[in-house]
Amino acid sequence: MEDGSALTISGSGTLSATGGTNGAGVGAGRQSDAGTITILGGAVTANGGFNGAGIGGGSGELTGFSGDVITTDGGDGGMITIQGGTVAANGGIEGAGIGGGSMGTGGITTIEGGSVTASGIGGAGVGGGFCDIYVADINVIPAGTGNGGTITITGGVIAASSSSSGSAIAQGAGIGGGFTGDGGIITISGGTVTANNACTGSIGVGAGIGG
């Protein structure tokens, strides 16, 4: 479900969703931003495909490169609200657990309750996706990509982490930006929050909370 669409998950049932290549577990597909996702209850497990977030954006795509101007499209996390339930969100390689896919920003993420475990690979646990692009063997980073977006936590029990694997040989923040991304705007006023990165000899290591 992409930008302009809305999904609400509620009740006491169980949902397990796995994205295909470039797709989120719950959210958008390739070159697409996620829409509005609300989780009120239930047991939700969401696993992103390669380049996709667990919950949020699919893979972003490089759409233009001219001189110093680089453009991308898609991958943003949309608007994600979690008020209850038990949520396990695992990003695919280069995706955030909750938020952006590869090259995507975190969007707007609000966690008000529930038990939430979010893990990214190169992307943040909660926040932006991984971004590190080579064009004609030149390393380029499009402005704004991988940004953590706006993250607000007022309640719940949250464990967020980022690790490295495969092509994502660097890590994002536990909460905040993916690799090379800024932390965004992060507000934590309640709940129990654990945020870290699981360093495994990677080239770059993100913060527990931040960029």
Tab-separated table of N, CA and C in Angstrom, residues 47-208:
chain	number	residue	atom	x	y	z
A	47	ASN	N	8.587	-8.506	7.495
A	47	ASN	CA	9.956	-8.669	7.027
A	47	ASN	C	10.105	-8.041	5.639
A	48	GLY	N	10.962	-7.049	5.526
A	48	GLY	CA	11.178	-6.414	4.243
A	48	GLY	C	11.984	-7.280	3.299
A	49	GLY	N	11.704	-7.150	2.001
A	49	GLY	CA	12.546	-7.788	1.009
A	49	GLY	C	13.825	-6.984	0.829
A	50	PHE	N	14.714	-7.435	-0.021
A	50	PHE	CA	15.959	-6.723	-0.289
A	50	PHE	C	15.647	-5.273	-0.676
A	51	ASN	N	16.228	-4.314	0.038
A	51	ASN	CA	16.030	-2.873	-0.170
A	51	ASN	C	14.741	-2.331	0.448
A	52	GLY	N	13.903	-3.163	1.018
A	52	GLY	CA	12.646	-2.695	1.581
A	52	GLY	C	12.670	-2.620	3.092
A	53	ALA	N	11.837	-1.740	3.641
A	53	ALA	CA	11.672	-1.665	5.091
A	53	ALA	C	10.807	-2.818	5.590
A	54	GLY	N	10.910	-3.122	6.892
A	54	GLY	CA	9.978	-4.074	7.465
A	54	GLY	C	8.564	-3.515	7.386
A	55	ILE	N	8.382	-2.311	7.914
A	55	ILE	CA	7.130	-1.560	7.799
A	55	ILE	C	7.481	-0.185	7.250
A	56	GLY	N	6.955	0.166	6.091
A	56	GLY	CA	7.233	1.486	5.530
A	56	GLY	C	7.511	1.466	4.041
A	57	GLY	N	8.603	2.076	3.638
A	57	GLY	CA	8.896	2.296	2.227
A	57	GLY	C	9.501	1.108	1.513
A	58	GLY	N	9.235	1.032	0.207
A	58	GLY	CA	9.964	0.112	-0.654
A	58	GLY	C	11.289	0.742	-1.037
A	59	SER	N	11.966	0.197	-2.010
A	59	SER	CA	13.254	0.752	-2.400
A	59	SER	C	13.077	2.068	-3.141
A	60	GLY	N	13.947	3.027	-2.836
A	60	GLY	CA	14.025	4.226	-3.653
A	60	GLY	C	14.867	3.940	-4.888
A	61	GLU	N	14.766	4.797	-5.884
A	61	GLU	CA	15.509	4.617	-7.126
A	61	GLU	C	16.211	5.917	-7.508
A	62	LEU	N	17.425	5.800	-8.026
A	62	LEU	CA	18.134	6.944	-8.578
A	62	LEU	C	17.475	7.315	-9.900
A	63	THR	N	16.973	8.542	-10.000
A	63	THR	CA	16.241	8.947	-11.208
A	63	THR	C	16.973	9.977	-12.044
A	64	GLY	N	18.035	10.572	-11.504
A	64	GLY	CA	18.750	11.553	-12.305
A	64	GLY	C	20.092	11.903	-11.703
A	65	PHE	N	21.080	12.171	-12.572
A	65	PHE	CA	22.415	12.546	-12.125
A	65	PHE	C	23.008	13.471	-13.170
A	66	SER	N	23.120	14.746	-12.809
A	66	SER	CA	23.666	15.728	-13.737
A	66	SER	C	24.502	16.728	-12.960
A	67	GLY	N	25.807	16.689	-13.148
A	67	GLY	CA	26.680	17.560	-12.385
A	67	GLY	C	26.594	17.254	-10.917
A	68	ASP	N	26.238	18.267	-10.139
A	68	ASP	CA	26.108	18.079	-8.693
A	68	ASP	C	24.674	17.803	-8.270
A	69	VAL	N	23.771	17.668	-9.230
A	69	VAL	CA	22.359	17.473	-8.914
A	69	VAL	C	21.995	16.002	-9.053
A	70	ILE	N	21.541	15.415	-7.960
A	70	ILE	CA	21.186	14.000	-7.931
A	70	ILE	C	19.748	13.895	-7.457
A	71	THR	N	18.939	13.155	-8.158
A	71	THR	CA	17.537	13.007	-7.752
A	71	THR	C	17.193	11.541	-7.544
A	72	THR	N	16.322	11.310	-6.567
A	72	THR	CA	15.825	9.961	-6.291
A	72	THR	C	14.315	10.015	-6.167
A	73	ASP	N	13.700	8.844	-6.211
A	73	ASP	CA	12.250	8.775	-6.102
A	73	ASP	C	11.864	7.557	-5.288
A	74	GLY	N	10.930	7.742	-4.337
A	74	GLY	CA	10.405	6.619	-3.579
A	74	GLY	C	11.247	6.263	-2.371
A	75	GLY	N	10.757	5.287	-1.617
A	75	GLY	CA	11.467	4.753	-0.471
A	75	GLY	C	11.096	5.343	0.873
A	76	ASP	N	10.319	6.445	0.882
A	76	ASP	CA	10.018	7.097	2.153
A	76	ASP	C	9.004	6.291	2.975
A	77	GLY	N	9.087	6.456	4.290
A	77	GLY	CA	8.301	5.631	5.203
A	77	GLY	C	6.838	5.981	5.343
A	78	GLY	N	6.409	7.115	4.809
A	78	GLY	CA	5.006	7.492	4.938
A	78	GLY	C	4.665	7.896	6.364
A	79	MET	N	3.436	7.627	6.790
A	79	MET	CA	2.980	7.959	8.139
A	79	MET	C	2.626	6.667	8.872
A	80	ILE	N	3.403	6.328	9.885
A	80	ILE	CA	3.255	5.065	10.603
A	80	ILE	C	2.939	5.364	12.058
A	81	THR	N	1.842	4.800	12.564
A	81	THR	CA	1.441	4.982	13.956
A	81	THR	C	1.217	3.613	14.593
A	82	ILE	N	1.852	3.402	15.737
A	82	ILE	CA	1.664	2.156	16.488
A	82	ILE	C	1.137	2.518	17.864
A	83	GLN	N	-0.064	2.017	18.167
A	83	GLN	CA	-0.695	2.311	19.451
A	83	GLN	C	-0.797	1.097	20.362
A	84	GLY	N	-0.615	-0.093	19.809
A	84	GLY	CA	-0.727	-1.293	20.622
A	84	GLY	C	-0.310	-2.518	19.849
A	85	GLY	N	-0.416	-3.661	20.488
A	85	GLY	CA	-0.039	-4.910	19.853
A	85	GLY	C	1.417	-5.260	20.087
A	86	THR	N	1.817	-6.367	19.476
A	86	THR	CA	3.207	-6.824	19.516
A	86	THR	C	3.735	-6.800	18.090
A	87	VAL	N	4.712	-5.965	17.853
A	87	VAL	CA	5.185	-5.710	16.490
A	87	VAL	C	6.659	-6.070	16.371
A	88	ALA	N	6.971	-6.898	15.386
A	88	ALA	CA	8.356	-7.209	15.047
A	88	ALA	C	8.571	-6.813	13.591
A	89	ALA	N	9.392	-5.807	13.361
A	89	ALA	CA	9.613	-5.285	12.016
A	89	ALA	C	11.088	-5.393	11.661
A	90	ASN	N	11.369	-6.150	10.619
A	90	ASN	CA	12.743	-6.425	10.220
A	90	ASN	C	12.988	-5.942	8.799
A	91	GLY	N	13.846	-4.953	8.649
A	91	GLY	CA	14.152	-4.455	7.318
A	91	GLY	C	14.978	-5.446	6.531
A	92	GLY	N	14.786	-5.446	5.210
A	92	GLY	CA	15.688	-6.202	4.356
A	92	GLY	C	17.020	-5.482	4.266
A	93	ILE	N	17.975	-6.047	3.564
A	93	ILE	CA	19.272	-5.395	3.409
A	93	ILE	C	19.079	-4.002	2.817
A	94	GLU	N	19.579	-2.980	3.482
A	94	GLU	CA	19.499	-1.557	3.157
A	94	GLU	C	18.180	-0.908	3.586
A	95	GLY	N	17.302	-1.644	4.250
A	95	GLY	CA	16.038	-1.077	4.709
A	95	GLY	C	16.014	-0.861	6.211
A	96	ALA	N	15.180	0.068	6.643
A	96	ALA	CA	14.935	0.256	8.072
A	96	ALA	C	13.954	-0.797	8.577
A	97	GLY	N	13.972	-1.048	9.877
A	97	GLY	CA	12.948	-1.912	10.443
A	97	GLY	C	11.577	-1.263	10.291
A	98	ILE	N	11.465	-0.024	10.752
A	98	ILE	CA	10.261	0.786	10.588
A	98	ILE	C	10.694	2.119	9.988
A	99	GLY	N	10.187	2.464	8.810
A	99	GLY	CA	10.543	3.742	8.184
A	99	GLY	C	10.884	3.585	6.721
A	100	GLY	N	12.051	4.038	6.332
A	100	GLY	CA	12.416	4.100	4.930
A	100	GLY	C	13.037	2.836	4.377
A	101	GLY	N	12.767	2.588	3.093
A	101	GLY	CA	13.519	1.587	2.369
A	101	GLY	C	14.841	2.176	1.920
A	102	SER	N	15.582	1.461	1.110
A	102	SER	CA	16.854	1.954	0.602
A	102	SER	C	16.671	3.332	-0.040
A	103	MET	N	17.483	4.301	0.339
A	103	MET	CA	17.447	5.688	-0.141
A	103	MET	C	16.241	6.472	0.356
A	104	GLY	N	15.450	5.901	1.248
A	104	GLY	CA	14.241	6.570	1.718
A	104	GLY	C	14.416	7.234	3.070
A	105	THR	N	13.663	8.297	3.283
A	105	THR	CA	13.607	8.916	4.601
A	105	THR	C	12.622	8.151	5.488
A	106	GLY	N	12.692	8.441	6.787
A	106	GLY	CA	11.842	7.707	7.716
A	106	GLY	C	10.379	8.076	7.667
A	107	GLY	N	10.051	9.223	7.103
A	107	GLY	CA	8.662	9.668	7.108
A	107	GLY	C	8.267	10.171	8.484
A	108	ILE	N	7.038	9.906	8.879
A	108	ILE	CA	6.531	10.320	10.195
A	108	ILE	C	6.143	9.062	10.961
A	109	THR	N	6.878	8.776	12.021
A	109	THR	CA	6.631	7.569	12.817
A	109	THR	C	6.260	7.960	14.237
A	110	THR	N	5.127	7.450	14.708
A	110	THR	CA	4.670	7.718	16.067
A	110	THR	C	4.398	6.391	16.771
A	111	ILE	N	5.024	6.198	17.920
A	111	ILE	CA	4.788	4.988	18.721
A	111	ILE	C	4.230	5.431	20.060
A	112	GLU	N	2.990	5.002	20.337
A	112	GLU	CA	2.291	5.414	21.547
A	112	GLU	C	2.089	4.273	22.535
A	113	GLY	N	2.296	3.046	22.092
A	113	GLY	CA	2.090	1.902	22.969
A	113	GLY	C	2.462	0.625	22.262
A	114	GLY	N	2.278	-0.486	22.975
A	114	GLY	CA	2.598	-1.788	22.413
A	114	GLY	C	4.032	-2.192	22.683
A	115	SER	N	4.371	-3.387	22.209
A	115	SER	CA	5.727	-3.906	22.293
A	115	SER	C	6.298	-3.937	20.878
A	116	VAL	N	7.359	-3.192	20.654
A	116	VAL	CA	7.874	-2.999	19.300
A	116	VAL	C	9.347	-3.371	19.236
A	117	THR	N	9.676	-4.290	18.347
A	117	THR	CA	11.067	-4.632	18.060
A	117	THR	C	11.324	-4.310	16.593
A	118	ALA	N	12.304	-3.467	16.335
A	118	ALA	CA	12.575	-3.022	14.966
A	118	ALA	C	14.058	-3.119	14.669
A	119	SER	N	14.397	-3.799	13.576
A	119	SER	CA	15.803	-3.960	13.220
A	119	SER	C	16.022	-3.631	11.752
A	120	GLY	N	17.012	-2.808	11.488
A	120	GLY	CA	17.391	-2.468	10.121
A	120	GLY	C	18.728	-3.074	9.767
A	121	ILE	N	18.983	-3.204	8.472
A	121	ILE	CA	20.281	-3.695	7.987
A	121	ILE	C	20.844	-2.602	7.081
A	122	GLY	N	21.746	-1.807	7.620
A	122	GLY	CA	22.211	-0.630	6.899
A	122	GLY	C	21.283	0.545	7.116
A	123	GLY	N	19.990	0.286	7.160
A	123	GLY	CA	19.012	1.292	7.567
A	123	GLY	C	18.883	1.310	9.078
A	124	ALA	N	18.181	2.324	9.579
A	124	ALA	CA	17.971	2.432	11.019
A	124	ALA	C	16.998	1.368	11.517
A	125	GLY	N	17.016	1.119	12.826
A	125	GLY	CA	15.965	0.287	13.395
A	125	GLY	C	14.618	0.969	13.194
A	126	VAL	N	14.538	2.228	13.609
A	126	VAL	CA	13.381	3.084	13.343
A	126	VAL	C	13.907	4.363	12.709
A	127	GLY	N	13.517	4.643	11.465
A	127	GLY	CA	13.988	5.857	10.807
A	127	GLY	C	14.307	5.656	9.339
A	128	GLY	N	15.424	6.185	8.900
A	128	GLY	CA	15.766	6.204	7.483
A	128	GLY	C	16.438	4.951	6.977
A	129	GLY	N	16.392	4.777	5.655
A	129	GLY	CA	17.067	3.666	5.007
A	129	GLY	C	18.523	3.973	4.697
A	130	PHE	N	19.214	2.969	4.243
A	130	PHE	CA	20.620	3.073	3.843
A	130	PHE	C	20.731	3.884	2.563
A	131	CYS	N	21.777	4.713	2.458
A	131	CYS	CA	21.984	5.432	1.200
A	131	CYS	C	23.469	5.625	0.950
A	132	ASP	N	23.965	5.019	-0.101
A	132	ASP	CA	25.353	5.170	-0.511
A	132	ASP	C	25.412	4.716	-1.959
A	133	ILE	N	25.479	5.632	-2.902
A	133	ILE	CA	25.293	5.325	-4.318
A	133	ILE	C	26.580	5.583	-5.091
A	134	TYR	N	26.851	4.728	-6.057
A	134	TYR	CA	27.976	4.951	-6.958
A	134	TYR	C	27.441	5.179	-8.367
A	135	VAL	N	27.866	6.295	-8.971
A	135	VAL	CA	27.518	6.602	-10.354
A	135	VAL	C	28.824	6.779	-11.121
A	136	ALA	N	29.035	5.940	-12.122
A	136	ALA	CA	30.290	5.967	-12.891
A	136	ALA	C	31.491	5.896	-11.949
A	137	ASP	N	31.394	5.002	-10.965
A	137	ASP	CA	32.444	4.759	-9.981
A	137	ASP	C	32.708	5.941	-9.056
A	138	ILE	N	31.799	6.896	-9.034
A	138	ILE	CA	31.922	8.032	-8.125
A	138	ILE	C	30.888	7.869	-7.011
A	139	ASN	N	31.367	7.984	-5.779
A	139	ASN	CA	30.473	7.842	-4.628
A	139	ASN	C	29.659	9.124	-4.444
A	140	VAL	N	28.339	9.005	-4.496
A	140	VAL	CA	27.474	10.176	-4.346
A	140	VAL	C	26.398	9.875	-3.310
A	141	ILE	N	25.985	10.908	-2.593
A	141	ILE	CA	24.939	10.768	-1.581
A	141	ILE	C	23.893	11.852	-1.827
A	142	PRO	N	22.743	11.514	-2.376
A	142	PRO	CA	21.708	12.526	-2.617
A	142	PRO	C	21.271	13.204	-1.330
A	143	ALA	N	21.128	14.517	-1.377
A	143	ALA	CA	20.751	15.285	-0.186
A	143	ALA	C	19.416	14.805	0.376
A	144	GLY	N	19.378	14.627	1.679
A	144	GLY	CA	18.135	14.288	2.360
A	144	GLY	C	17.806	12.814	2.430
A	145	THR	N	18.441	11.991	1.621
A	145	THR	CA	18.117	10.568	1.646
A	145	THR	C	18.651	9.927	2.924
A	146	GLY	N	17.911	8.947	3.421
A	146	GLY	CA	18.315	8.266	4.643
A	146	GLY	C	18.018	9.023	5.912
A	147	ASN	N	17.457	10.223	5.801
A	147	ASN	CA	17.108	11.020	6.974
A	147	ASN	C	16.092	10.269	7.842
A	148	GLY	N	16.227	10.426	9.156
A	148	GLY	CA	15.338	9.697	10.062
A	148	GLY	C	13.890	10.147	10.032
A	149	GLY	N	13.624	11.309	9.464
A	149	GLY	CA	12.255	11.819	9.436
A	149	GLY	C	11.856	12.381	10.783
A	150	THR	N	10.586	12.272	11.105
A	150	THR	CA	10.062	12.737	12.397
A	150	THR	C	9.609	11.534	13.208
A	151	ILE	N	10.262	11.308	14.320
A	151	ILE	CA	9.998	10.130	15.154
A	151	ILE	C	9.556	10.609	16.533
A	152	THR	N	8.380	10.163	16.958
A	152	THR	CA	7.848	10.543	18.271
A	152	THR	C	7.469	9.281	19.033
A	153	ILE	N	8.006	9.140	20.230
A	153	ILE	CA	7.706	7.981	21.077
A	153	ILE	C	7.158	8.498	22.402
A	154	THR	N	5.927	8.120	22.713
A	154	THR	CA	5.296	8.554	23.964
A	154	THR	C	4.966	7.397	24.900
A	155	GLY	N	5.083	6.180	24.426
A	155	GLY	CA	4.760	5.031	25.265
A	155	GLY	C	5.169	3.742	24.592
A	156	GLY	N	4.976	2.645	25.310
A	156	GLY	CA	5.315	1.337	24.786
A	156	GLY	C	6.693	0.879	25.210
A	157	VAL	N	7.023	-0.325	24.784
A	157	VAL	CA	8.352	-0.896	25.024
A	157	VAL	C	8.998	-1.100	23.658
A	158	ILE	N	10.087	-0.398	23.398
A	158	ILE	CA	10.681	-0.361	22.068
A	158	ILE	C	12.135	-0.807	22.133
A	159	ALA	N	12.494	-1.732	21.273
A	159	ALA	CA	13.887	-2.137	21.091
A	159	ALA	C	14.229	-1.946	19.620
A	160	ALA	N	15.155	-1.054	19.328
A	160	ALA	CA	15.482	-0.706	17.950
A	160	ALA	C	16.976	-0.858	17.718
A	161	SER	N	17.340	-1.502	16.602
A	161	SER	CA	18.754	-1.729	16.341
A	161	SER	C	19.038	-1.721	14.847
A	162	SER	N	20.297	-1.498	14.516
A	162	SER	CA	20.753	-1.566	13.131
A	162	SER	C	22.009	-2.416	13.077
A	163	SER	N	22.120	-3.219	12.032
A	163	SER	CA	23.288	-4.075	11.874
A	163	SER	C	23.794	-3.979	10.442
A	164	SER	N	24.873	-4.690	10.140
A	164	SER	CA	25.433	-4.696	8.795
A	164	SER	C	25.407	-6.107	8.236
A	165	SER	N	25.228	-6.196	6.912
A	165	SER	CA	25.201	-7.500	6.269
A	165	SER	C	25.210	-7.318	4.758
A	166	GLY	N	25.830	-8.218	4.064
A	166	GLY	CA	25.768	-8.198	2.602
A	166	GLY	C	26.264	-6.890	2.034
A	167	SER	N	25.468	-6.281	1.142
A	167	SER	CA	25.891	-5.050	0.487
A	167	SER	C	25.845	-3.861	1.431
A	168	ALA	N	25.106	-3.978	2.515
A	168	ALA	CA	25.031	-2.886	3.487
A	168	ALA	C	26.137	-3.074	4.518
A	169	ILE	N	27.360	-2.658	4.153
A	169	ILE	CA	28.525	-2.910	4.996
A	169	ILE	C	28.736	-1.796	6.007
A	170	ALA	N	27.708	-1.038	6.238
A	170	ALA	CA	27.742	-0.026	7.281
A	170	ALA	C	26.360	0.054	7.900
A	171	GLN	N	26.279	0.690	9.028
A	171	GLN	CA	25.057	0.649	9.808
A	171	GLN	C	24.422	2.011	9.984
A	172	GLY	N	23.122	1.993	10.232
A	172	GLY	CA	22.427	3.201	10.610
A	172	GLY	C	22.328	3.303	12.119
A	173	ALA	N	21.544	4.263	12.555
A	173	ALA	CA	21.283	4.426	13.984
A	173	ALA	C	20.242	3.418	14.448
A	174	GLY	N	20.222	3.149	15.752
A	174	GLY	CA	19.118	2.368	16.279
A	174	GLY	C	17.802	3.093	16.028
A	175	ILE	N	17.774	4.385	16.362
A	175	ILE	CA	16.646	5.262	16.068
A	175	ILE	C	17.200	6.526	15.426
A	176	GLY	N	16.772	6.821	14.187
A	176	GLY	CA	17.253	8.024	13.511
A	176	GLY	C	17.587	7.767	12.055
A	177	GLY	N	18.758	8.194	11.634
A	177	GLY	CA	19.134	8.090	10.236
A	177	GLY	C	19.710	6.744	9.861
A	178	GLY	N	19.473	6.346	8.591
A	178	GLY	CA	20.191	5.220	8.040
A	178	GLY	C	21.624	5.627	7.753
A	179	PHE	N	22.418	4.716	7.223
A	179	PHE	CA	23.820	5.018	6.918
A	179	PHE	C	23.894	6.236	5.998
A	180	THR	N	24.669	7.227	6.381
A	180	THR	CA	24.876	8.545	5.752
A	180	THR	C	23.723	9.509	6.010
A	181	GLY	N	22.645	9.088	6.646
A	181	GLY	CA	21.482	9.948	6.843
A	181	GLY	C	21.522	10.728	8.149
A	182	ASP	N	20.931	11.915	8.127
A	182	ASP	CA	20.788	12.699	9.347
A	182	ASP	C	19.767	12.050	10.281
A	183	GLY	N	19.845	12.401	11.554
A	183	GLY	CA	18.966	11.788	12.540
A	183	GLY	C	17.512	12.182	12.407
A	184	GLY	N	17.249	13.355	11.838
A	184	GLY	CA	15.876	13.833	11.751
A	184	GLY	C	15.447	14.486	13.055
A	185	ILE	N	14.149	14.502	13.307
A	185	ILE	CA	13.581	15.098	14.524
A	185	ILE	C	13.065	13.963	15.402
A	186	ILE	N	13.677	13.775	16.551
A	186	ILE	CA	13.359	12.653	17.428
A	186	ILE	C	12.895	13.185	18.776
A	187	THR	N	11.696	12.767	19.196
A	187	THR	CA	11.152	13.166	20.496
A	187	THR	C	10.737	11.917	21.259
A	188	ILE	N	11.303	11.731	22.448
A	188	ILE	CA	10.953	10.591	23.299
A	188	ILE	C	10.510	11.149	24.644
A	189	SER	N	9.238	10.944	24.971
A	189	SER	CA	8.701	11.495	26.219
A	189	SER	C	8.086	10.434	27.118
A	190	GLY	N	8.154	9.189	26.717
A	190	GLY	CA	7.587	8.125	27.524
A	190	GLY	C	7.984	6.774	26.981
A	191	GLY	N	7.556	5.726	27.665
A	191	GLY	CA	7.871	4.378	27.241
A	191	GLY	C	9.232	3.922	27.729
A	192	THR	N	9.561	2.696	27.375
A	192	THR	CA	10.871	2.110	27.671
A	192	THR	C	11.571	1.869	26.352
A	193	VAL	N	12.688	2.547	26.138
A	193	VAL	CA	13.327	2.545	24.823
A	193	VAL	C	14.761	2.058	24.925
A	194	THR	N	15.095	1.076	24.088
A	194	THR	CA	16.471	0.608	23.945
A	194	THR	C	16.863	0.767	22.483
A	195	ALA	N	17.958	1.460	22.223
A	195	ALA	CA	18.377	1.707	20.852
A	195	ALA	C	19.877	1.505	20.737
A	196	ASN	N	20.287	0.691	19.776
A	196	ASN	CA	21.715	0.449	19.605
A	196	ASN	C	22.017	-0.009	18.190
A	197	ASN	N	23.293	-0.127	17.893
A	197	ASN	CA	23.723	-0.761	16.660
A	197	ASN	C	24.569	-1.967	17.024
A	198	ALA	N	24.403	-3.019	16.229
A	198	ALA	CA	25.080	-4.287	16.530
A	198	ALA	C	26.332	-4.381	15.674
A	199	CYS	N	27.401	-3.717	16.102
A	199	CYS	CA	28.615	-3.623	15.293
A	199	CYS	C	29.235	-4.996	15.065
A	200	THR	N	29.456	-5.325	13.778
A	200	THR	CA	30.065	-6.606	13.427
A	200	THR	C	31.245	-6.358	12.489
A	201	GLY	N	32.082	-5.387	12.835
A	201	GLY	CA	33.235	-5.102	12.003
A	201	GLY	C	32.888	-4.291	10.771
A	202	SER	N	31.775	-3.575	10.800
A	202	SER	CA	31.368	-2.817	9.634
A	202	SER	C	32.203	-1.565	9.477
A	203	ILE	N	32.183	-1.000	8.279
A	203	ILE	CA	32.988	0.170	7.971
A	203	ILE	C	32.506	1.392	8.721
A	204	GLY	N	31.191	1.600	8.774
A	204	GLY	CA	30.621	2.758	9.463
A	204	GLY	C	29.611	2.318	10.479
A	205	VAL	N	29.576	2.980	11.605
A	205	VAL	CA	28.658	2.576	12.658
A	205	VAL	C	27.824	3.779	13.075
A	206	GLY	N	26.510	3.637	13.048
A	206	GLY	CA	25.627	4.730	13.424
A	206	GLY	C	25.463	4.831	14.927
A	207	ALA	N	24.795	5.903	15.352
A	207	ALA	CA	24.545	6.135	16.765
A	207	ALA	C	23.431	5.236	17.273
A	208	GLY	N	23.336	5.111	18.601
A	208	GLY	CA	22.170	4.444	19.160
A	208	GLY	C	20.911	5.234	18.828
